[in-house]
Coordinates of C-alpha atoms and ligand atoms in Angstrom, one line a residue:
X1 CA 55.2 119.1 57.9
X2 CA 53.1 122.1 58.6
X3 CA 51.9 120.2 61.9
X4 CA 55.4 119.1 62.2
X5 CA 57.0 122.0 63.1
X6 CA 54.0 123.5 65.0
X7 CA 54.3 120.5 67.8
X8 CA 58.1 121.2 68.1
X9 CA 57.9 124.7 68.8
X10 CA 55.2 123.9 71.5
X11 CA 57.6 121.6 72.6
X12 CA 60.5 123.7 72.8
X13 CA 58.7 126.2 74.4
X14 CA 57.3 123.8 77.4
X15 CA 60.8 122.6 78.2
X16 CA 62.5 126.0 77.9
X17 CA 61.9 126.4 81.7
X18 CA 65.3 124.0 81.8
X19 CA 67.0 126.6 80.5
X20 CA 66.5 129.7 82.5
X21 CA 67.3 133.2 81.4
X22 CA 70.1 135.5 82.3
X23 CA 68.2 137.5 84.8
X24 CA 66.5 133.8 85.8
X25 CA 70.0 132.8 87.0
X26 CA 70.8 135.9 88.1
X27 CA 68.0 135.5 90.8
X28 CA 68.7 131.7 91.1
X29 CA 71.9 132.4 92.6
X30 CA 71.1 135.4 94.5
X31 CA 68.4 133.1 96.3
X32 CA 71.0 130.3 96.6
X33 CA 73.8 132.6 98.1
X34 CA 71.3 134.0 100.4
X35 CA 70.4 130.4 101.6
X36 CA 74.0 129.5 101.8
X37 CA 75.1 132.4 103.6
X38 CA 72.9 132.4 106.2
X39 CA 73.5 128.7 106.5
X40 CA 77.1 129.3 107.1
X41 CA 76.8 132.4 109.5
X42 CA 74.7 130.2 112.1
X43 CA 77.1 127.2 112.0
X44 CA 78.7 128.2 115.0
X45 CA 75.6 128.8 117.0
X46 CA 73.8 126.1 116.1
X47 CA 73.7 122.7 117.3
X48 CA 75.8 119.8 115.6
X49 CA 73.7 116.9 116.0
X50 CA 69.7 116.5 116.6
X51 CA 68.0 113.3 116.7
X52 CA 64.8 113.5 114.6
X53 CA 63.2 111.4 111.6
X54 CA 61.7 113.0 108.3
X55 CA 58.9 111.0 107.1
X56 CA 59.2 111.0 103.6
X57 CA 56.5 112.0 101.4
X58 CA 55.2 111.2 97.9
X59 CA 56.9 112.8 95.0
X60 CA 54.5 115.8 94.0
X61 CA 55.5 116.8 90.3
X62 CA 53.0 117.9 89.1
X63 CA 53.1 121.6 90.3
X64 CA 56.4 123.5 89.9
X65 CA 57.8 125.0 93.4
X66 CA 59.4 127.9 94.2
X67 CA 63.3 128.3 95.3
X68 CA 62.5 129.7 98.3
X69 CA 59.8 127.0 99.5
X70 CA 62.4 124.5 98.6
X71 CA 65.3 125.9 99.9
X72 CA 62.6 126.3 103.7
X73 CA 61.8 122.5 103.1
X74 CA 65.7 121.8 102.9
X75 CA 66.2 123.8 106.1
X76 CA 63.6 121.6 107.9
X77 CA 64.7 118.3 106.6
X78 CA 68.9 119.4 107.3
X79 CA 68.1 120.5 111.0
X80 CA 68.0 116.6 112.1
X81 CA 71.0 114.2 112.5
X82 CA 74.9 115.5 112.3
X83 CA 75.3 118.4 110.9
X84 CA 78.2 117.7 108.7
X85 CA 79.7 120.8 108.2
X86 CA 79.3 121.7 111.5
X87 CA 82.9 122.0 113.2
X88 CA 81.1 120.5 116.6
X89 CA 80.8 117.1 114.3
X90 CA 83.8 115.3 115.9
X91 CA 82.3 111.6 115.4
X92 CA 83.3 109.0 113.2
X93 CA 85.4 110.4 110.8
X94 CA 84.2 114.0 110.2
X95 CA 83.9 115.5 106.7
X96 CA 84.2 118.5 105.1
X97 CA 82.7 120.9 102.5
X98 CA 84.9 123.7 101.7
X99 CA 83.3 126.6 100.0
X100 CA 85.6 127.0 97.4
X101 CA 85.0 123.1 96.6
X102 CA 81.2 123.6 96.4
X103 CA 82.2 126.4 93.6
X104 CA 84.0 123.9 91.7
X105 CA 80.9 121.7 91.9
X106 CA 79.2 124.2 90.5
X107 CA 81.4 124.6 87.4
X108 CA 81.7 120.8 87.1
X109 CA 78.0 120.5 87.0
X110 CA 77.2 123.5 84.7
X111 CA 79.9 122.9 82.3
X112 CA 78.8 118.5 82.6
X113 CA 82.7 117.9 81.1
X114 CA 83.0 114.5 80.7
X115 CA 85.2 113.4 83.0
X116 CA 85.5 109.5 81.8
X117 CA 87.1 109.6 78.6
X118 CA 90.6 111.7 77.8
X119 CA 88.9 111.8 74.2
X120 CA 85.5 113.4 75.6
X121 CA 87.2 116.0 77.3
X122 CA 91.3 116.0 77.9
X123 CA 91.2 119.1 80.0
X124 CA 88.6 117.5 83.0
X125 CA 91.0 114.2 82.3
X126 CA 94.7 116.3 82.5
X127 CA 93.2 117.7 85.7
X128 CA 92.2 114.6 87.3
X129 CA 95.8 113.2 86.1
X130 CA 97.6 116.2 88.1
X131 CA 95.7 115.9 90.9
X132 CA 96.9 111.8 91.3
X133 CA 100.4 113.0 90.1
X134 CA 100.3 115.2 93.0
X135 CA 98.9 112.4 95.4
X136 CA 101.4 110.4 93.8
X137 CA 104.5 112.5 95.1
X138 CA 103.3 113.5 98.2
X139 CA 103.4 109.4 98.8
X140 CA 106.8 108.9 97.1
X141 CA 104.9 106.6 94.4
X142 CA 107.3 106.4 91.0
X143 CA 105.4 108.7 87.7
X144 CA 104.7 105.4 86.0
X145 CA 101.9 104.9 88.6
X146 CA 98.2 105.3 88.0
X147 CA 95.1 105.9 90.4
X148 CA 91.8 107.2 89.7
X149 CA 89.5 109.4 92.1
X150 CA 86.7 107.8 93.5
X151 CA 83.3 108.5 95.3
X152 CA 85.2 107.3 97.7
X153 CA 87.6 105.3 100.2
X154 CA 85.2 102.4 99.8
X155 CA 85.2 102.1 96.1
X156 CA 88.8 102.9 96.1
X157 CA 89.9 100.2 98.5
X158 CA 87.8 97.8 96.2
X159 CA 89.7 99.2 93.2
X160 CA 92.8 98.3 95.0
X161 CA 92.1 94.3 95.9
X162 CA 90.4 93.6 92.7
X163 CA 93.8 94.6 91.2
X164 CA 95.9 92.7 94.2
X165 CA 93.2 89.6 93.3
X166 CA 93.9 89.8 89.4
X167 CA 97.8 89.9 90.4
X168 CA 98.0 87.1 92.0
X169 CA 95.2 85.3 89.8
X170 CA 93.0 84.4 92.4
X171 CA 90.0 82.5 91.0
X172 CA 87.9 79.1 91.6
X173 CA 89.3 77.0 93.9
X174 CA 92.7 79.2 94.8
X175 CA 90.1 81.2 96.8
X176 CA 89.7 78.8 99.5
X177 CA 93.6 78.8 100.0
X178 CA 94.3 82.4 99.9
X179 CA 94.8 84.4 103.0
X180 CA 94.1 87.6 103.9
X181 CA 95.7 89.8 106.6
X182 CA 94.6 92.9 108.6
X183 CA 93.9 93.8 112.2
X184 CA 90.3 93.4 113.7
X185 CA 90.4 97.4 113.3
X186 CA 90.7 97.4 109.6
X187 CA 87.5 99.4 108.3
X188 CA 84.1 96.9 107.6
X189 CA 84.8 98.6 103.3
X190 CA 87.4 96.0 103.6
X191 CA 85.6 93.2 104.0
X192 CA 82.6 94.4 102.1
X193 CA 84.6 94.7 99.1
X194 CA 86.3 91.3 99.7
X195 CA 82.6 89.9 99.4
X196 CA 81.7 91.9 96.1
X197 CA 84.9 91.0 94.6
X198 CA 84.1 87.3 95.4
X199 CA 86.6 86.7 97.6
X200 CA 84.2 85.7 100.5
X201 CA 85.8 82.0 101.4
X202 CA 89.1 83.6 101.4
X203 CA 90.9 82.9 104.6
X204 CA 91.6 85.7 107.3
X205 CA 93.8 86.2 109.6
X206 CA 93.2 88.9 112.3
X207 CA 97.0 89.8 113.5
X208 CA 97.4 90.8 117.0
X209 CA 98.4 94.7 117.9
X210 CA 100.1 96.7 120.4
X211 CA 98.6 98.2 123.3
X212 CA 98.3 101.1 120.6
X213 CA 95.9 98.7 118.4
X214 CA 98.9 99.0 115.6
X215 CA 100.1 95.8 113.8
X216 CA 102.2 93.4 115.6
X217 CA 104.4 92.3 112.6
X218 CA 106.3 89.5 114.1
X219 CA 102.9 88.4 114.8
X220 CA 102.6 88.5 110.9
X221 CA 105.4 87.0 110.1
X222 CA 104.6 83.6 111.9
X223 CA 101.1 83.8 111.1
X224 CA 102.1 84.2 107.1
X225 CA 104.9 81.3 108.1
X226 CA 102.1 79.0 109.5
X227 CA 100.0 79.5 106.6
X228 CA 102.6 78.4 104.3
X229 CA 103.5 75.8 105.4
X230 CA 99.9 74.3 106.0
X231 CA 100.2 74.8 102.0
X232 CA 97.7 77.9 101.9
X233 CA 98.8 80.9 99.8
X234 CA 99.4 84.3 101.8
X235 CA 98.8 87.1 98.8
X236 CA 97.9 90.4 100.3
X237 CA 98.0 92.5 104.0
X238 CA 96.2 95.4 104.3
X239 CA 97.3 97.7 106.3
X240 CA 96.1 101.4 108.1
X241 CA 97.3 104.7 108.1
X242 CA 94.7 105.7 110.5
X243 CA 92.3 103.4 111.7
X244 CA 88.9 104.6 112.4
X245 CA 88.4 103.5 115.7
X246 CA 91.6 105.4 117.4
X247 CA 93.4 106.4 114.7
X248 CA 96.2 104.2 114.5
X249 CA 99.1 103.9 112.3
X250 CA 100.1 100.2 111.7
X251 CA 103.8 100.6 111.3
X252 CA 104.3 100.5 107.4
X253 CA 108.2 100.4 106.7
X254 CA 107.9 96.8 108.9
X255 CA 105.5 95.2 107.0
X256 CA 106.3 96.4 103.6
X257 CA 109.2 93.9 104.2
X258 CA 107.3 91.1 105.5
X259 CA 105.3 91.6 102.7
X260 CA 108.0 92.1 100.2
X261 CA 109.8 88.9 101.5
X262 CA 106.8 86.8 101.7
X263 CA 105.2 87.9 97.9
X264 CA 102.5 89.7 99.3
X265 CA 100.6 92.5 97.9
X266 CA 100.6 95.1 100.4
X267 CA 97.9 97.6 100.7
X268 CA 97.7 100.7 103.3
X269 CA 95.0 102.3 103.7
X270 CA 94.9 105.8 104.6
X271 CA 91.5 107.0 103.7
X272 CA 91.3 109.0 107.2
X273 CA 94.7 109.6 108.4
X274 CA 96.5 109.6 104.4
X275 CA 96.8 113.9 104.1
X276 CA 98.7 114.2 107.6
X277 CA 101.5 113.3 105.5
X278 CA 101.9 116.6 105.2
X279 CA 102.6 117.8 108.6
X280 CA 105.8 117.9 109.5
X281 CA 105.2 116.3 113.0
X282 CA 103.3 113.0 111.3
X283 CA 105.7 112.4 108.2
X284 CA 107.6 109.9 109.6
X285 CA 104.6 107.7 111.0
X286 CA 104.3 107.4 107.0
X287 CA 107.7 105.9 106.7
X288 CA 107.0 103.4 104.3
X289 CA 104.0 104.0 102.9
X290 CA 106.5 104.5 99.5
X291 CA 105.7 100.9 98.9
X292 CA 102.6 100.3 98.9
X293 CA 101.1 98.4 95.6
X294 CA 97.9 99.8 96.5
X295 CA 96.7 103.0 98.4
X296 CA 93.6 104.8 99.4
X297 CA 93.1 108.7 100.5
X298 CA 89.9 110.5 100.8
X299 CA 90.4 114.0 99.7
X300 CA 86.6 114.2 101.5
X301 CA 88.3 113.8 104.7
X302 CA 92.0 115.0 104.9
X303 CA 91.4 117.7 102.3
X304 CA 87.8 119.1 103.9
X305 CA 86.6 118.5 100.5
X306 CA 82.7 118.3 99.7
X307 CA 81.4 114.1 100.1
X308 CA 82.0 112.0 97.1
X309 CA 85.9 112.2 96.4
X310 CA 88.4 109.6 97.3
X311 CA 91.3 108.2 95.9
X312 CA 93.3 105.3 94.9
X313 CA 96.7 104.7 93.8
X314 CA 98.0 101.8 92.0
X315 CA 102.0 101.4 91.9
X316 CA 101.7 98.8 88.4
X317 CA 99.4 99.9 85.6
X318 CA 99.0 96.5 84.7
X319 CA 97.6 95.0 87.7
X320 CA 94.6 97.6 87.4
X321 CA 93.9 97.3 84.2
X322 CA 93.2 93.3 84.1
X323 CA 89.5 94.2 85.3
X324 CA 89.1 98.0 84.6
X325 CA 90.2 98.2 81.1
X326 CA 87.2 97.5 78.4
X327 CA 86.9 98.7 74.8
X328 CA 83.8 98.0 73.5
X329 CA 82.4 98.6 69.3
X330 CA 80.4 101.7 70.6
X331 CA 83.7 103.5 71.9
X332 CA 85.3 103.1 68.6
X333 CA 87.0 106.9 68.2
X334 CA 86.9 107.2 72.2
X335 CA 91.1 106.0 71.9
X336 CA 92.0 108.1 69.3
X337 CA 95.0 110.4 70.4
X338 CA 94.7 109.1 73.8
X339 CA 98.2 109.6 75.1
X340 CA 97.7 107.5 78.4
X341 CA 95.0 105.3 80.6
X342 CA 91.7 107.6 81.1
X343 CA 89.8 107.5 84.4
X344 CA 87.4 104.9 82.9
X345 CA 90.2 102.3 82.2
X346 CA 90.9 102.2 86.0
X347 CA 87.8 102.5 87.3
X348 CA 84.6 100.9 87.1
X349 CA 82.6 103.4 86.1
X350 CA 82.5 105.1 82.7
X351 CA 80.8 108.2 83.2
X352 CA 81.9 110.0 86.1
X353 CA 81.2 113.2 87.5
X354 CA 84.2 115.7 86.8
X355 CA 84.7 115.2 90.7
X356 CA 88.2 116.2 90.3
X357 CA 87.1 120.0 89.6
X358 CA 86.7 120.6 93.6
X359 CA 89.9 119.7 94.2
X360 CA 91.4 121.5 91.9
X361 CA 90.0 124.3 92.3
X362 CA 90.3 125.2 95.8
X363 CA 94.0 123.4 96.1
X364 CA 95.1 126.1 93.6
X365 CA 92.5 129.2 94.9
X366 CA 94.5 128.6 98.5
X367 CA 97.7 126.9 97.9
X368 CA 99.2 124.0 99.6
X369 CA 99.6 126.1 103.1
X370 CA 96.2 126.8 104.7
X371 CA 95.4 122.7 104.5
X372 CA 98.8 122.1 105.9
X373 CA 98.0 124.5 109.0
X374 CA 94.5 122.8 109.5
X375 CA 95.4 119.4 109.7
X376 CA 98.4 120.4 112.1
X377 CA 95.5 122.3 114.0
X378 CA 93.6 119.4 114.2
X379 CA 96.3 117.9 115.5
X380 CA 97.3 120.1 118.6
X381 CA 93.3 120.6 119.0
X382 CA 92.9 116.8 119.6
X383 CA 96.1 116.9 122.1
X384 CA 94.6 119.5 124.0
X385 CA 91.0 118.2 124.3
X386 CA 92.5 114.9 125.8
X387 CA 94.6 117.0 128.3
X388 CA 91.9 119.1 129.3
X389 CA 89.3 115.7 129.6
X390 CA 92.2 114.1 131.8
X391 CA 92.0 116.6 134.2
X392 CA 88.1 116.4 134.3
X393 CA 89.2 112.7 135.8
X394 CA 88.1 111.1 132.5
X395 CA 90.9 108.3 131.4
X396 CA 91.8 108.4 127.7
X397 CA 93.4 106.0 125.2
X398 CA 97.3 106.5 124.9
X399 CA 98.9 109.5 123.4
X400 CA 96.7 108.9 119.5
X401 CA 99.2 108.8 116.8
X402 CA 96.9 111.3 114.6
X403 CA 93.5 113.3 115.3
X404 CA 91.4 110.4 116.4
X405 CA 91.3 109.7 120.9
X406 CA 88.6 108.0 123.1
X407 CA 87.8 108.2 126.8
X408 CA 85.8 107.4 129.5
X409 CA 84.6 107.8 133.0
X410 CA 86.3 105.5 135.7
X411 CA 83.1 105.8 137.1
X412 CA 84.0 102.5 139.0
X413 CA 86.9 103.3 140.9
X414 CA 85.1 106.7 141.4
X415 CA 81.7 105.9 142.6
X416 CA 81.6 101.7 142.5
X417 CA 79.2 101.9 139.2
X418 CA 79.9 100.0 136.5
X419 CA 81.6 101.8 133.5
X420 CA 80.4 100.8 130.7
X421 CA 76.7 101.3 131.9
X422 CA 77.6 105.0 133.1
X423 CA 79.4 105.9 129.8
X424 CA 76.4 104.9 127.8
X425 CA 74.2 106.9 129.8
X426 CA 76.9 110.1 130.0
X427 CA 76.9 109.5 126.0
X428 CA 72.9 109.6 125.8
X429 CA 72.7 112.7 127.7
X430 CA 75.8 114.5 125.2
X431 CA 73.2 113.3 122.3
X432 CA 70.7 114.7 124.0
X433 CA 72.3 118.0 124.3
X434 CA 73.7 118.3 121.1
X435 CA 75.8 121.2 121.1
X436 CA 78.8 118.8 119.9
X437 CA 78.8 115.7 118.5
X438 CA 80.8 112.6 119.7
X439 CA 80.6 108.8 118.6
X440 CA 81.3 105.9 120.8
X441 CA 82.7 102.4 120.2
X442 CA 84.0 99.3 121.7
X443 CA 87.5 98.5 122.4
X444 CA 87.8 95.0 124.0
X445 CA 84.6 95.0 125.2
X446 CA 85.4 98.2 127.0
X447 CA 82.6 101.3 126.1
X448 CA 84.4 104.1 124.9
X449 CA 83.6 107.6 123.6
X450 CA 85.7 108.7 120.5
X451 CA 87.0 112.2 119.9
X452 CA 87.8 112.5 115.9
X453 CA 88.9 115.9 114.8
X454 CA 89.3 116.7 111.3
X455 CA 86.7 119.7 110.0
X456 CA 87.9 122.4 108.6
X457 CA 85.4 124.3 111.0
X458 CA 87.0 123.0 114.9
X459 CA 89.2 125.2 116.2
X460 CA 89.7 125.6 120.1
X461 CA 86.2 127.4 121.0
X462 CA 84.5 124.2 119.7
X463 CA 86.3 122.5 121.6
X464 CA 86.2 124.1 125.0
X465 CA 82.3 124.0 124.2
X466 CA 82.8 120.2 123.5
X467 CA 84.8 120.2 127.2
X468 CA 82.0 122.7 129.1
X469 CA 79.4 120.0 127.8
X470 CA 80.4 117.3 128.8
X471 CA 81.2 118.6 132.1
X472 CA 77.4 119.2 132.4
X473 CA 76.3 116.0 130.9
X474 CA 79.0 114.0 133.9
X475 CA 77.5 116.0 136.5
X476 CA 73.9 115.0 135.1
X477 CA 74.8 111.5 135.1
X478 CA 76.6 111.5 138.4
X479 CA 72.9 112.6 139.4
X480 CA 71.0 110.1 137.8
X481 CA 73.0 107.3 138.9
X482 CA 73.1 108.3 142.9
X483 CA 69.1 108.3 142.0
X484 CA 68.8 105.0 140.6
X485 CA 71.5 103.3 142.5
X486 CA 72.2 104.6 145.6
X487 CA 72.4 101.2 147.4
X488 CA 75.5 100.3 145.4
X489 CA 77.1 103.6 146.1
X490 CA 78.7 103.2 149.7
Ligands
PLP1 C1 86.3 106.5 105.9 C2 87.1 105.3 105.7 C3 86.9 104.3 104.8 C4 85.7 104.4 103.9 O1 85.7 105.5 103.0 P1 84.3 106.2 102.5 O2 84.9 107.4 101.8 O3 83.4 106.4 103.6 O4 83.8 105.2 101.5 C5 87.8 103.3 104.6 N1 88.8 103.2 105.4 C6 89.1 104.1 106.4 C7 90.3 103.9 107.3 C8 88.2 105.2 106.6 O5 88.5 106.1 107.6

């Protein structure tokens, strides 16, 4: 016994490093805020994107390290790729990382509530549960719907067609006859869940689009009319509220009755364009959306929040709960006094970070009106960066229905070189220069550069540094290609 209690002192002593002291926090944070502050301070000035590789290393653990060589290895191994925070980040779909959020990570983390399980800890779940009742009004979605917040749009849109699959009972050899419908710029999540879910054999159907790469729905209707009556069975279209490419807005209140004539599950998502709901100019592109049986919002996108929150909303309990609801002997108790479904019933993880904490937190710290004036910002911001490009002699995409535009040289009516040659190479040389980041993509085959506004941190100087750098990188190309092909240039 003697020896007993010896070895667990020892032991208690060796791990007490995991918890440090008062004044051992104290100087934590102080060393943390430091890092942080700086960080912040040099956003502007420093460059958005770098290309660079870290070579990783082997895991020494043997030594303990100090904050402050940690926190100078962190600052070499952030300095390469985008710099996600960075308000120059206008590629794919930028993020966000609100400071406020990163406090209510804090808290979440500290306090480790467990966020699964209204039993474990009812305050994390009543928080999550206003936070979807919220989402669930600004969408028009009736009180007895459910949703759950995610890591993500990806998982979220894979919450949503497991449901739509376990409506419509799709199993064995119904798969083969079951179609699905999008447009070819539905995000690749879709599909990737489609394949996870095992729904790979399912049939789908690409529907044509406008010239504005929105839904045709008449094409859908005859496409869902052909299907049936080659005896296949048409069971969900998924629509977007902003596509990732250009930011498109299928146009919902159309094929919510195509869908609703033709039995179809209809989905929307809006993990990029879902928040500019809230503007008053972009409301009415949402016409619709009110019924949805399925939709996805990333809170990491269209609420600047910190990576690692999205969200799904379900219109019927029930069609969730087929695969997400599980009681098993060891969570006998974990029910008790439960008044409604907890995040773990509609979800497929069980122990989840209290995620919803950043949201919270910095919704109520600010108030509904600051993120309202940002995403209309990002609007205006996008407008005028395709005005001021136009007049460069760039051509752009039509007028974008939200945040996200492309464009690209003419380069052959201009000079007789071909454009999607001279656009990669103009793109290479604004990677090279870094300053602001822009992504590219393919529309019909044509090379494009994309324009997607939606950090917190672009406001016009970003963008006019955006515009002054590209200007430099044309005239750089212009160069290069009278070098390498003058005979062409006549
Ligand atoms: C970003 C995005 C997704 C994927 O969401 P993640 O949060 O990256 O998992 C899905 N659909 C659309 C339209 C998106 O913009």
């Amino acid at each position: 016994m003697q020896d007993l209690i010896k070895k667990l002192n020892e032991l208690e002593s060796k791990a007490s490093p995991l918890e440090p002291t008062n004044q051992e926090r104290e100087g934590l944070n102080q060393t943390v805020h430091q890092f942080l502050s700086h960080y912040i301070d040099e956003l502007e000035e420093n460059d958005s994107y770098k290309s660079g590789h870290i070579n990783e290393q082997e895991l020494d653990l043997q030594h303990p390290h100090s904050l402050e060589d940690l926190l100078i290895k962190l600052n070499h191994y952030f300095q390469y790729g985008i710099t996600a925070s960075s308000g120059g980040h206008l590629g794919y779909i930028p993020g966000g990382g609100i400071y406020t959020a990163g406090l209510g990570d804090m808290i979440a983390a500290v306090t480790n509530e467990y966020a699964g399980m209204e039993f474990g800890s009812p305050g994390a779940v009543a928080i999550e549960r206003e936070l979807i009742n919220w989402m669930k009004s600004i969408f028009y979605f009736p009180k007895s719907a459910v949703g759950n917040l995610t890591s993500g749009g990806s998982i979220a849109n894979l919450i949503a067609f497991t449901s739509a699959r376990d409506r419509h009972n799709i199993k064995g050899n119904d798969i083969v006859r079951s179609v699905v419908y999008l447009t070819e710029q539905v995000h690749h999540c879709v599909l990737k869940a489609m394949r996870i879910i095992g729904l790979t054999d399912v049939v789908v159907r690409q529907v044509p689009m406008d010239e504005k790469y929105r839904m045709n729905t008449e094409a859908l209707e005859k496409l869902i009319a052909s299907d049936k009556s080659m005896g296949l069975h048409p069971f969900i279209v998924i629509a977007s509220a902003g596509t990732t490419d250009t930011g498109a807005v299928d146009p919902l209140n159309d094929i919510a009755s195509v869908a609703k004539q033709n039995n179809l599950w209809f989905h929307v998502d809006a993990a990029y364009g879902g928040f500019f709901i809230l503007t008053e100019e972009k409301e009415s592109l949402f016409n619709g959306i009110v019924h949805a049986d399925s939709l996805v919002i990333d809170p990491h996108k269209g609420l600047f929040l910190p990576y690692g929150i999205g969200a799904v909303l379900i219109k019927h309990a029930d069609d969730v709960l087929q695969s997400h609801h599980y009681v098993a002997n060891y969570m006998e108790g974990a029910y008790d006094g439960a008044m409604n479904y907890s995040p773990a019933d509609l979800s497929p993880e069980l122990t989840k970070h209290f995620r919803g904490l950043r949201m919270w937190l910095s919704l109520k710290l600010h108030g509904i009106d600051p993120f309202k004036a940002c995403l209309s910002e990002k609007l205006l911001l996008t407008h005028y960066f395709l005005e001021k490009i136009q007049k460069m002699g760039f051509k752009t995409g039509p007028e974008p229905d939200l945040s996200v535009g492309y464009f690209f040289y003419p380069s052959n009516k201009v000079f007789g070189w071909e454009e999607n040659e001279f656009n990669k190479v103009l793109h290479q040389l604004m990677l090279e220069d870094g300053r602001v980041f822009f992504s590219t993509t393919y529309l019909h085959d044509k090379y494009v550069i994309r324009i997607a506004v939606l950090s917190f941190r672009t406001h016009k100087t970003t963008i006019d540094k955006g515009l002054k750098m590209i200007a430099e990188c044309l005239d750089k190309t212009v160069k290069y290609f009278e070098h390498t092909h003058h005979d062409s240039n006549v």
